[in-house]
Short mmCIF file of C-alpha atoms in Angstrom, two decimals:
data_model
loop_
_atom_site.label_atom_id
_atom_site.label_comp_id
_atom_site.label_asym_id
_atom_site.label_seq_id
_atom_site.Cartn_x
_atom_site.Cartn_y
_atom_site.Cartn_z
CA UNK B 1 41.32 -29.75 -7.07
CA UNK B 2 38.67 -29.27 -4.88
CA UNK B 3 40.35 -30.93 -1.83
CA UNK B 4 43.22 -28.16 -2.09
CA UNK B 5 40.63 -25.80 -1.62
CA UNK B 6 39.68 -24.57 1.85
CA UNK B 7 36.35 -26.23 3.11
CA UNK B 8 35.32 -22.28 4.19
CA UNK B 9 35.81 -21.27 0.26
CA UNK B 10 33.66 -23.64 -1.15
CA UNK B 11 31.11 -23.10 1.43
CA UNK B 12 31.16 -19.27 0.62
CA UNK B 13 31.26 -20.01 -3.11
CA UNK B 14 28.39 -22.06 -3.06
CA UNK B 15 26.36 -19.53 -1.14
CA UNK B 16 27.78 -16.54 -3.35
CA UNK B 17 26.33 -18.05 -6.71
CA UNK B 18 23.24 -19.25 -5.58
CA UNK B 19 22.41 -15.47 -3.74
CA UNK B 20 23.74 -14.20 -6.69
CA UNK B 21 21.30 -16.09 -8.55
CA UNK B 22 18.21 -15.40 -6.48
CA UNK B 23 19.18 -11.46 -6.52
CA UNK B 24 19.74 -11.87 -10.37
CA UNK B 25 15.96 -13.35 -10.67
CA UNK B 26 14.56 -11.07 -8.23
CA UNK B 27 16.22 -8.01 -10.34
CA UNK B 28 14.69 -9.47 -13.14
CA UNK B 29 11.29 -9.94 -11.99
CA UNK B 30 11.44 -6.12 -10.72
CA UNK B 31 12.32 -4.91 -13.95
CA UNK B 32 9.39 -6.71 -15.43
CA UNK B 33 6.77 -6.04 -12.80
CA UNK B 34 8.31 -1.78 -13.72
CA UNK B 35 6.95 -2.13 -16.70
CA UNK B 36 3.76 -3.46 -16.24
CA UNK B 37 3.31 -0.87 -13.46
CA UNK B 38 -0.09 0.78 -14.54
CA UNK B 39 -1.44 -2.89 -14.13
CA UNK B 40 0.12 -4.04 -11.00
CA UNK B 41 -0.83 -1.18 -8.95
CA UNK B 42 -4.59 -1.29 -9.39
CA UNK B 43 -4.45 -5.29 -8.95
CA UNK B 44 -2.71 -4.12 -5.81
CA UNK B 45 -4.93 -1.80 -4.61
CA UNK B 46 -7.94 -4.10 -5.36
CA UNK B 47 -6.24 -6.36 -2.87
CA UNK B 48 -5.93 -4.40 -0.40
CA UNK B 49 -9.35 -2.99 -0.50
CA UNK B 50 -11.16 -6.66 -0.97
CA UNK B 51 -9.22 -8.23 2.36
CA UNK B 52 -10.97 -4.77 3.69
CA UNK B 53 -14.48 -5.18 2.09
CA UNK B 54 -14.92 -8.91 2.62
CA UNK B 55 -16.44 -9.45 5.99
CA UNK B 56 -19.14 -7.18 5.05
CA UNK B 57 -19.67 -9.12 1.86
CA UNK B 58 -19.53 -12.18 4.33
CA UNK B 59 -21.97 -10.99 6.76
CA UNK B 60 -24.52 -10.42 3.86
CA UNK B 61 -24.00 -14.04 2.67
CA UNK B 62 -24.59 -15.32 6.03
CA UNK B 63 -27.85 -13.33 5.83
CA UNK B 64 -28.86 -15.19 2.39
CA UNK B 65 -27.87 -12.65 0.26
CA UNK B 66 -27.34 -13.87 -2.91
CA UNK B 67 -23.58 -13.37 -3.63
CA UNK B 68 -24.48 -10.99 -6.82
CA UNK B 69 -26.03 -8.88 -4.24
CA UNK B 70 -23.74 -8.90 -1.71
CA UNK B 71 -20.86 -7.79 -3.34
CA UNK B 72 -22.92 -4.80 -5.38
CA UNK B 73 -23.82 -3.43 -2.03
CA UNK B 74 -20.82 -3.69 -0.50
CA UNK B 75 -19.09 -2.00 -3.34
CA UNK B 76 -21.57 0.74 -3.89
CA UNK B 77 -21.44 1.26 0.03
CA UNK B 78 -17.56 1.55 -0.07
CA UNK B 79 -17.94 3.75 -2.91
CA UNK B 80 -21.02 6.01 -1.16
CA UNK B 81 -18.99 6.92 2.45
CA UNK B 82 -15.80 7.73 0.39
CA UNK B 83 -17.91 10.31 -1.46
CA UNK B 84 -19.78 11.42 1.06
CA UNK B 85 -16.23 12.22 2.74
CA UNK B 86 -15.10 13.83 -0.45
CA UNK B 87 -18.59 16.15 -0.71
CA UNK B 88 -17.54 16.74 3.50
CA UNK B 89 -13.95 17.57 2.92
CA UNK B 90 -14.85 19.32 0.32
CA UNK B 91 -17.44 21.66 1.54
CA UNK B 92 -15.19 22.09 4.44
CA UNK B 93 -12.59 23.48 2.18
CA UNK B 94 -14.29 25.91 0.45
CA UNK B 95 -15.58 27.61 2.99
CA UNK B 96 -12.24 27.91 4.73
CA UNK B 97 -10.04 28.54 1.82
CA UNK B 98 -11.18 32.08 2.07
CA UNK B 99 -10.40 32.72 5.26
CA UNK B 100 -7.17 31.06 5.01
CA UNK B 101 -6.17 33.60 1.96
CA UNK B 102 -6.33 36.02 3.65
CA UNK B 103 -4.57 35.13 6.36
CA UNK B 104 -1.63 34.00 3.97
CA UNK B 105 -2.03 37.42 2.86
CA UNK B 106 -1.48 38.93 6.12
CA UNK B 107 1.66 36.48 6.83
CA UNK B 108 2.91 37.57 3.17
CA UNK B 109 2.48 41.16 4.23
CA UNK B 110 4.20 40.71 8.09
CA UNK B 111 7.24 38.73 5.83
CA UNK B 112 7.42 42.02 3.74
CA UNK B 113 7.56 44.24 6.64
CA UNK B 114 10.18 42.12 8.63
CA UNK B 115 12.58 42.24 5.12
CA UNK B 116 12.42 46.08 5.43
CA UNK B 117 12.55 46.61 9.35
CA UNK B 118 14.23 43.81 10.06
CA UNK B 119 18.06 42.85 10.08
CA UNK B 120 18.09 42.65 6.29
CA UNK B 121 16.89 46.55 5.70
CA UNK B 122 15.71 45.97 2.05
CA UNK B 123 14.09 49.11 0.83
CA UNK B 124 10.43 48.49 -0.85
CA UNK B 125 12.83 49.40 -4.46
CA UNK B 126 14.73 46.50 -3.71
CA UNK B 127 11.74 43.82 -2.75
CA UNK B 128 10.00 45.14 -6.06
CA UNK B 129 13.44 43.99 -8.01
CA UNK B 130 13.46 40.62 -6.19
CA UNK B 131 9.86 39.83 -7.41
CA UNK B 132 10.51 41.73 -10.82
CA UNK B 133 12.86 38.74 -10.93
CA UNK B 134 11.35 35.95 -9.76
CA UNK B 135 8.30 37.06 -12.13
CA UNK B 136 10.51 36.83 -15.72
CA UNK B 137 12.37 33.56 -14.28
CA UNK B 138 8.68 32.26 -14.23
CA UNK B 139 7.85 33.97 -17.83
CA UNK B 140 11.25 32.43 -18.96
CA UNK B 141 10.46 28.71 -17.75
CA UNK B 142 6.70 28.93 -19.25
CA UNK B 143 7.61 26.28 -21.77
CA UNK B 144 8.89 23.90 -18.81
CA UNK B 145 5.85 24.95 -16.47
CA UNK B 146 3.60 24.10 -19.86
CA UNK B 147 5.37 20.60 -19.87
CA UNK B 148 4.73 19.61 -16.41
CA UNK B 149 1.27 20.73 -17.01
CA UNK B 150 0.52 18.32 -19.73
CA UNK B 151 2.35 15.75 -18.06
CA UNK B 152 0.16 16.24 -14.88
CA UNK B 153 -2.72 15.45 -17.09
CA UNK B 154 -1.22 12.41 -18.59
CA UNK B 155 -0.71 11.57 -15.17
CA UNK B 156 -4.62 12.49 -14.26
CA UNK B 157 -5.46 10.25 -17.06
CA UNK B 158 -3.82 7.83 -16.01
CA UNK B 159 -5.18 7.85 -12.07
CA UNK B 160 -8.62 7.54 -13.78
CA UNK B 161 -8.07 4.40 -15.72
CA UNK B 162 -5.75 2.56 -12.72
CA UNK B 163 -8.94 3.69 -10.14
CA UNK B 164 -11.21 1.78 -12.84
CA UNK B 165 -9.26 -0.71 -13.44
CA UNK B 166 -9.33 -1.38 -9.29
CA UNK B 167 -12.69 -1.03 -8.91
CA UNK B 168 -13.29 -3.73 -12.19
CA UNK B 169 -10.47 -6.10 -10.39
CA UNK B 170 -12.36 -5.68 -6.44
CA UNK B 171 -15.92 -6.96 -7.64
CA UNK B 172 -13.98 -9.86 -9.18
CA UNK B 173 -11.87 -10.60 -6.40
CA UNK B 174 -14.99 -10.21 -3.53
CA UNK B 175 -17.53 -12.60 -6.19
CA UNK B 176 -14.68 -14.81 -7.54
CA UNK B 177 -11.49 -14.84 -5.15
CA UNK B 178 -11.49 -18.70 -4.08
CA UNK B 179 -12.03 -19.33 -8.01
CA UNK B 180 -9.43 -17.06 -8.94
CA UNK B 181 -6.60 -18.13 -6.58
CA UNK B 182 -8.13 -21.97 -7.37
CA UNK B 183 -6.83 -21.69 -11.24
CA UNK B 184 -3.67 -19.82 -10.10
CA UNK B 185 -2.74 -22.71 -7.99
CA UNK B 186 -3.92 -25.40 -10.52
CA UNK B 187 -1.35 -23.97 -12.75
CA UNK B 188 1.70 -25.45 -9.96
CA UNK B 189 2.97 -28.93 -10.48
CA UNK B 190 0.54 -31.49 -8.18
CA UNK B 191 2.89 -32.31 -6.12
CA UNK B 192 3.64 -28.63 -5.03
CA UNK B 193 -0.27 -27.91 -5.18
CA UNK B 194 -0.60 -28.00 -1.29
CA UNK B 195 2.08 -25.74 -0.39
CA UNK B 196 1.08 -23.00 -2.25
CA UNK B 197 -2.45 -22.97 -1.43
CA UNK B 198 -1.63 -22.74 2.14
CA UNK B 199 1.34 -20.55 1.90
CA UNK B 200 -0.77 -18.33 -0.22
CA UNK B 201 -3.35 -18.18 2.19
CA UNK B 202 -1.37 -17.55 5.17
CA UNK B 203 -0.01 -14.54 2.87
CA UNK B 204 -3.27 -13.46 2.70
CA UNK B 205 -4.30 -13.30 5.68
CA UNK B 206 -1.27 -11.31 6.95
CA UNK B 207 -1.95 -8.79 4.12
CA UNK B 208 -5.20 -8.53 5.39
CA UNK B 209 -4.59 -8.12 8.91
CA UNK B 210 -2.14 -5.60 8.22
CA UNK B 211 -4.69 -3.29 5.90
CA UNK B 212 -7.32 -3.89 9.22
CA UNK B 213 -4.82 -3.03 11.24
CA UNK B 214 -3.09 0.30 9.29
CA UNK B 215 -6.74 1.52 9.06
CA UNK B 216 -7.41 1.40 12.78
CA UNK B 217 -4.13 3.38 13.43
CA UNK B 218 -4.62 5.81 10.51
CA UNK B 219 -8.09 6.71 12.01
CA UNK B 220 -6.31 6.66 15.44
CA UNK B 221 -3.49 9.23 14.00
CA UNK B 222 -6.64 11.13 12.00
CA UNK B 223 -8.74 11.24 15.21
CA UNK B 224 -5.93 12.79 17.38
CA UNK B 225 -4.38 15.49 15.16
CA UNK B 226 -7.55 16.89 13.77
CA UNK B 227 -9.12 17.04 17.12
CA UNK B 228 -6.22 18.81 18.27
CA UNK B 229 -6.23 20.91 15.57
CA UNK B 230 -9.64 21.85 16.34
CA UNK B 231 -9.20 21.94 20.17
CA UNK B 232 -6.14 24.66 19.63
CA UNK B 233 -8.57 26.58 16.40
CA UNK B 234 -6.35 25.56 13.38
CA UNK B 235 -8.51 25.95 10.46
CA UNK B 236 -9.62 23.51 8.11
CA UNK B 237 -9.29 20.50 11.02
CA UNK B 238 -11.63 18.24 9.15
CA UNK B 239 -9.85 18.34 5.48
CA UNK B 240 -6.38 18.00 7.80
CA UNK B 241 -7.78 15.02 9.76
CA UNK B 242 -8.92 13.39 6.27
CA UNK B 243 -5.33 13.87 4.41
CA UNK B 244 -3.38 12.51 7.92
CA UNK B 245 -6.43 9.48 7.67
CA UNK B 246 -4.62 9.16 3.85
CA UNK B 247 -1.39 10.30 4.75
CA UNK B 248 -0.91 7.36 7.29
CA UNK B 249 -1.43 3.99 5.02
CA UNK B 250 2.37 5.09 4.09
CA UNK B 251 4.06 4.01 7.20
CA UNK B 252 7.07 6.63 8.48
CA UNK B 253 7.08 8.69 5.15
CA UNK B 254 3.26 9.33 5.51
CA UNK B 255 3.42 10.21 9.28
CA UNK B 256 6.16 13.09 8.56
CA UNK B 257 4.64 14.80 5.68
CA UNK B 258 0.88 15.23 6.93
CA UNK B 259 2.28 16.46 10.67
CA UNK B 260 4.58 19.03 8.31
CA UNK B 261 1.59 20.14 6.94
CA UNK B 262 -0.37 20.41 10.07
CA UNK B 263 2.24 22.26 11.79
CA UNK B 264 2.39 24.90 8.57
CA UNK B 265 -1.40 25.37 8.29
CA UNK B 266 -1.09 26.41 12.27
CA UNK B 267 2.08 28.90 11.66
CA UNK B 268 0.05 30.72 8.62
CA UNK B 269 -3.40 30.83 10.63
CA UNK B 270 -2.52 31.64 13.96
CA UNK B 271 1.06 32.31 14.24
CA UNK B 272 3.89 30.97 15.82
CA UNK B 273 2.98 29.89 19.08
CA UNK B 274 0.16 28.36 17.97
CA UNK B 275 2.37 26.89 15.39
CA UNK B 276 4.83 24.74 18.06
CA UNK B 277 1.87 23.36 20.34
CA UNK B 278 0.46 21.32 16.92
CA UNK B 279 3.83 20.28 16.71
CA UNK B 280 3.66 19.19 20.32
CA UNK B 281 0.54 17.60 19.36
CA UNK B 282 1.82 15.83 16.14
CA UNK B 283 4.87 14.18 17.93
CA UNK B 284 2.69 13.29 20.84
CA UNK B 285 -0.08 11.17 18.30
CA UNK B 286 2.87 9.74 16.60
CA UNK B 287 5.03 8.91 19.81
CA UNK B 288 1.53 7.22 21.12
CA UNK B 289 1.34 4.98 17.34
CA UNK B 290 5.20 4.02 17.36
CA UNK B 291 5.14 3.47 20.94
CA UNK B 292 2.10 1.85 21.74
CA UNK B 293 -0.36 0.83 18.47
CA UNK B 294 2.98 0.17 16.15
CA UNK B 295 4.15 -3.40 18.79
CA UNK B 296 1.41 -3.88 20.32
CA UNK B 297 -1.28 -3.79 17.37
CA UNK B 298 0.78 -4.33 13.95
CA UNK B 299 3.63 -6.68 15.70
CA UNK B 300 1.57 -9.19 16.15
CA UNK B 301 -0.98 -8.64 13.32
CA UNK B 302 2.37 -9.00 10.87
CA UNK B 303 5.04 -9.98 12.87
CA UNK B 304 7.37 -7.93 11.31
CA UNK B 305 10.02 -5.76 13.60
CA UNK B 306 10.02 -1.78 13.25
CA UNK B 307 13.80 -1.90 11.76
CA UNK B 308 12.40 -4.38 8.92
CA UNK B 309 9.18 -1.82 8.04
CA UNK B 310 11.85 1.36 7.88
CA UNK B 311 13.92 -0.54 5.58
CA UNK B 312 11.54 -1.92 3.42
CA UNK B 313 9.83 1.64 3.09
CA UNK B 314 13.08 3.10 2.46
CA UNK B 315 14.07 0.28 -0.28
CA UNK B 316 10.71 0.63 -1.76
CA UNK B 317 9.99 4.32 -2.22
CA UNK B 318 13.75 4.45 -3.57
CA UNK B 319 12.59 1.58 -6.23
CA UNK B 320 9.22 3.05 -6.82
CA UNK B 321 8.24 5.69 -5.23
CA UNK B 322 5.31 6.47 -3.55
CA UNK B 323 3.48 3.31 -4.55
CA UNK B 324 6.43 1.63 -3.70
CA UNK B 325 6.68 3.09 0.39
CA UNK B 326 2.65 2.33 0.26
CA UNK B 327 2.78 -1.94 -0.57
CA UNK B 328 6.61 -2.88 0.81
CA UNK B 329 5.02 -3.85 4.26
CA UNK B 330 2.39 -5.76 2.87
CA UNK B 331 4.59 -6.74 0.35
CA UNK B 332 6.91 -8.06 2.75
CA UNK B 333 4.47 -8.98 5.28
CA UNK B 334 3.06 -11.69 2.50
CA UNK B 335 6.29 -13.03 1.72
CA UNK B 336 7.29 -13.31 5.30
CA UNK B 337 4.51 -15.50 6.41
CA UNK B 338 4.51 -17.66 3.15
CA UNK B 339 8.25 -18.54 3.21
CA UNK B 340 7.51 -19.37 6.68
CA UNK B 341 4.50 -22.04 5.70
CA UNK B 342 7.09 -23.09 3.41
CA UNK B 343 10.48 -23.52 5.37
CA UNK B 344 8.25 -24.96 8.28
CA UNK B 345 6.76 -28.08 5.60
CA UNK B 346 3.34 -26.39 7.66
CA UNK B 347 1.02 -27.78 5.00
CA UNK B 348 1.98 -31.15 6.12
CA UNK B 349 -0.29 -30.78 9.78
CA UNK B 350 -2.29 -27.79 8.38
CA UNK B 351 -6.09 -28.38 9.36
CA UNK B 352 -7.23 -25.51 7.49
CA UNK B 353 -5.44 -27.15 4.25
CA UNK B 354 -6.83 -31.19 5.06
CA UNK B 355 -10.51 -29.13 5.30
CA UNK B 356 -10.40 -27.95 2.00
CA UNK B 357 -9.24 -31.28 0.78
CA UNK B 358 -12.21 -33.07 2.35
CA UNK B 359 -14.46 -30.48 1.27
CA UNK B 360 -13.14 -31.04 -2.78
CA UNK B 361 -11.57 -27.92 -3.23
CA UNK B 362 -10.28 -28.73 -7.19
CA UNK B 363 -7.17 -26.58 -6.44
CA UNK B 364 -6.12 -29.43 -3.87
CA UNK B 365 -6.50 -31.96 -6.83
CA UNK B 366 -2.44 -33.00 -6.92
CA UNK B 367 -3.55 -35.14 -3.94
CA UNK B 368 -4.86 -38.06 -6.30
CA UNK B 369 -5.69 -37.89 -9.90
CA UNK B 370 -5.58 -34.66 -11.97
CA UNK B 371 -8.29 -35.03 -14.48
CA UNK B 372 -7.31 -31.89 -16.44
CA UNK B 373 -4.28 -33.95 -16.99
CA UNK B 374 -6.09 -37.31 -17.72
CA UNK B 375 -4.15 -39.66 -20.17
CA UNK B 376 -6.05 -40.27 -23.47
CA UNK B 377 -5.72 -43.62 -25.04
CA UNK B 378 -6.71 -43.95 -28.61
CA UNK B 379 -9.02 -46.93 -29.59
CA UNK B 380 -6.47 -50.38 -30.15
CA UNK B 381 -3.35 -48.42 -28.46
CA UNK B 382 -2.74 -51.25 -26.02
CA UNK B 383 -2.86 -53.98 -28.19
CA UNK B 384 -0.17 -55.72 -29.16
CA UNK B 385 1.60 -54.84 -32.69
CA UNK B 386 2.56 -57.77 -34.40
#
């Protein structure tokens, strides 16, 4: 039978059930990892922020820190400029926000004015109607607006516990990474022992080149659309320069929504004019990151081409939203560089990987005897039953 079957056929069938097999898995793992969510994230994040923290816990060991030490300091450091910014931002708020009201105010009152002199001609009866309206749909929908209040809450609660959780998973991952990663590669087969280590360091370093990396264009993209904003008197520059500095770590998706709000903060303050040159100045920062930081800076730190970043944010704020759009590129900058070790046999020449050997790393133990797999002999076992 299978010799009257084209040699093309069989070649597609074979391909079609084992992709349909690796999609099935994949599907599967997704599925689990969904529900599991509220623990992934923060592991995530804790990632992220230890391939960011540890060359300053590094530099302290090299100074003799003790390694207890390091790490507290680097962590309460981390923790001290982010409030610091906070207390800045918001300071910086509340003195503007008043200014800013009334400004809105003024833009509410120019709107109202248009509607009645304007093309429209509504009559001050008629714009008392449309809010008389708008008012009872809002009394109307209190029970739904009540809803989405306790569910923000829920939601608050749960922001609190994931940010603890992080913070609990980073000290353990700056004191104890090379243990941790040591057991999770003990648990492989021997034989397979050296190509994960390596592939899972090569993994790591491209997810932590690529959270170096993000950072520097983020504060780039921060830098140039605050300043800006405070060259061309847009209020509240510094809070905008710290949400585009936030805004950015989600590649594309990040980029649109902060310049949207920079470009509305300039039409309520000042206008419309004033309005279209941030928007000059938002596409000109971004046109300078996709143009210039984008292949030049993250191309080589991930080696990952723009189309595959847009699709990957695209596939994963569709699968999970904004935690989704935030780790697909690292993500997908990991598994890129591991399935690379992998397909390439790298571990095979990898001086990095014969290092640890020589040095006795125990997660490299599949190269001789395992003795957390030693075989026991009871007393008499090898002699000879009669």
């Amino acid at each position: 039978m299978d010799e009257d079957i084209p040699y093309g056929v069989r070649i597609a069938a074979s391909w079609a059930w084992r992709l349909g097999l690796i999609l099935v898995v994949a599907g599967a793992l997704i599925w689990l990892l969904s529900k599991i969510s509220f623990l992934i994230i923060p592991v995530m994040v804790a990632a992220l922020l230890a391939g960011l923290l540890s060359p300053a816990t590094r530099w302290l060991r090299r100074r003799r820190v003790p390694n207890g030490a390091a790490v507290a300091l680097t962590v309460l450091g981390f923790v001290g400029v982010i409030a610091a910014a906070l207390a800045l931002v918001g300071r910086q708020l509340s003195a503007g926000f008043g200014e800013l009201w009334s400004q809105a105010l003024e833009g509410v009152q120019q709107v109202q004015g248009w509607l009645a002199e304007g093309p429209l001609h509504l009559t001050a009866a008629q714009i008392d109607t449309y809010i008389k309206e708008g008012t009872d749909a809002l009394q109307n929908n209190s029970s739904s607006i009540l809803n989405g209040a306790l569910t923000f809450g829920s939601t608050a609660g749960h922001f609190a516990a994931g940010l603890l959780l992080a913070m609990f998973v980073l000290i353990f991952f700056l004191l104890q990474g090379d243990q941790i990663w040591g057991f999770l590669v003990r648990l492989m087969p021997r034989k397979a022992r050296p190509a994960v280590y390596g592939a899972g360091h090569r993994g790591w370093t491209s997810m932590v080149s690529y959270a170096r990396i993000q950072m520097f264009v983020a504060f780039v993209d921060a830098v140039g659309i605050g300043v800006g904003a405070a060259i061309i008197g847009v209020p509240l520059a510094l809070p905008l320069g710290v949400l585009v500095f936030i805004g950015s770590f989600i590649p594309v998706v990040g980029a649109l929504l902060t310049g949207a709000i920079a470009v509305l903060l300039a039409l309520v303050a000042n206008g419309l004019v004033n309005a279209l040159i941030m928007l000059g100045i938002v596409l000109l920062v971004q046109q300078l990151e996709s143009h210039i930081l984008q292949p030049l800076v993250m191309g080589k730190a991930v080696s990952l081409h723009p189309v595959a970043v847009i699709l990957s944010v695209a596939a994963g704020s569709y699968l999970a939203g904004i935690p989704g759009a935030l780790f697909s590129v690292p993500i997908l900058a990991v598994a890129n560089s591991a399935v690379r070790y992998i397909a390439g046999r790298t571990w095979e020449h990898d001086e990095e990987l014969a290092a640890a050997s020589l040095q006795g790393d125990p997660a490299l133990a599949g190269a001789g005897e395992d003795p957390s797999f030693r075989e026991d002999h009871l007393p008499g076992a090898d002699a000879e039953t009669p």
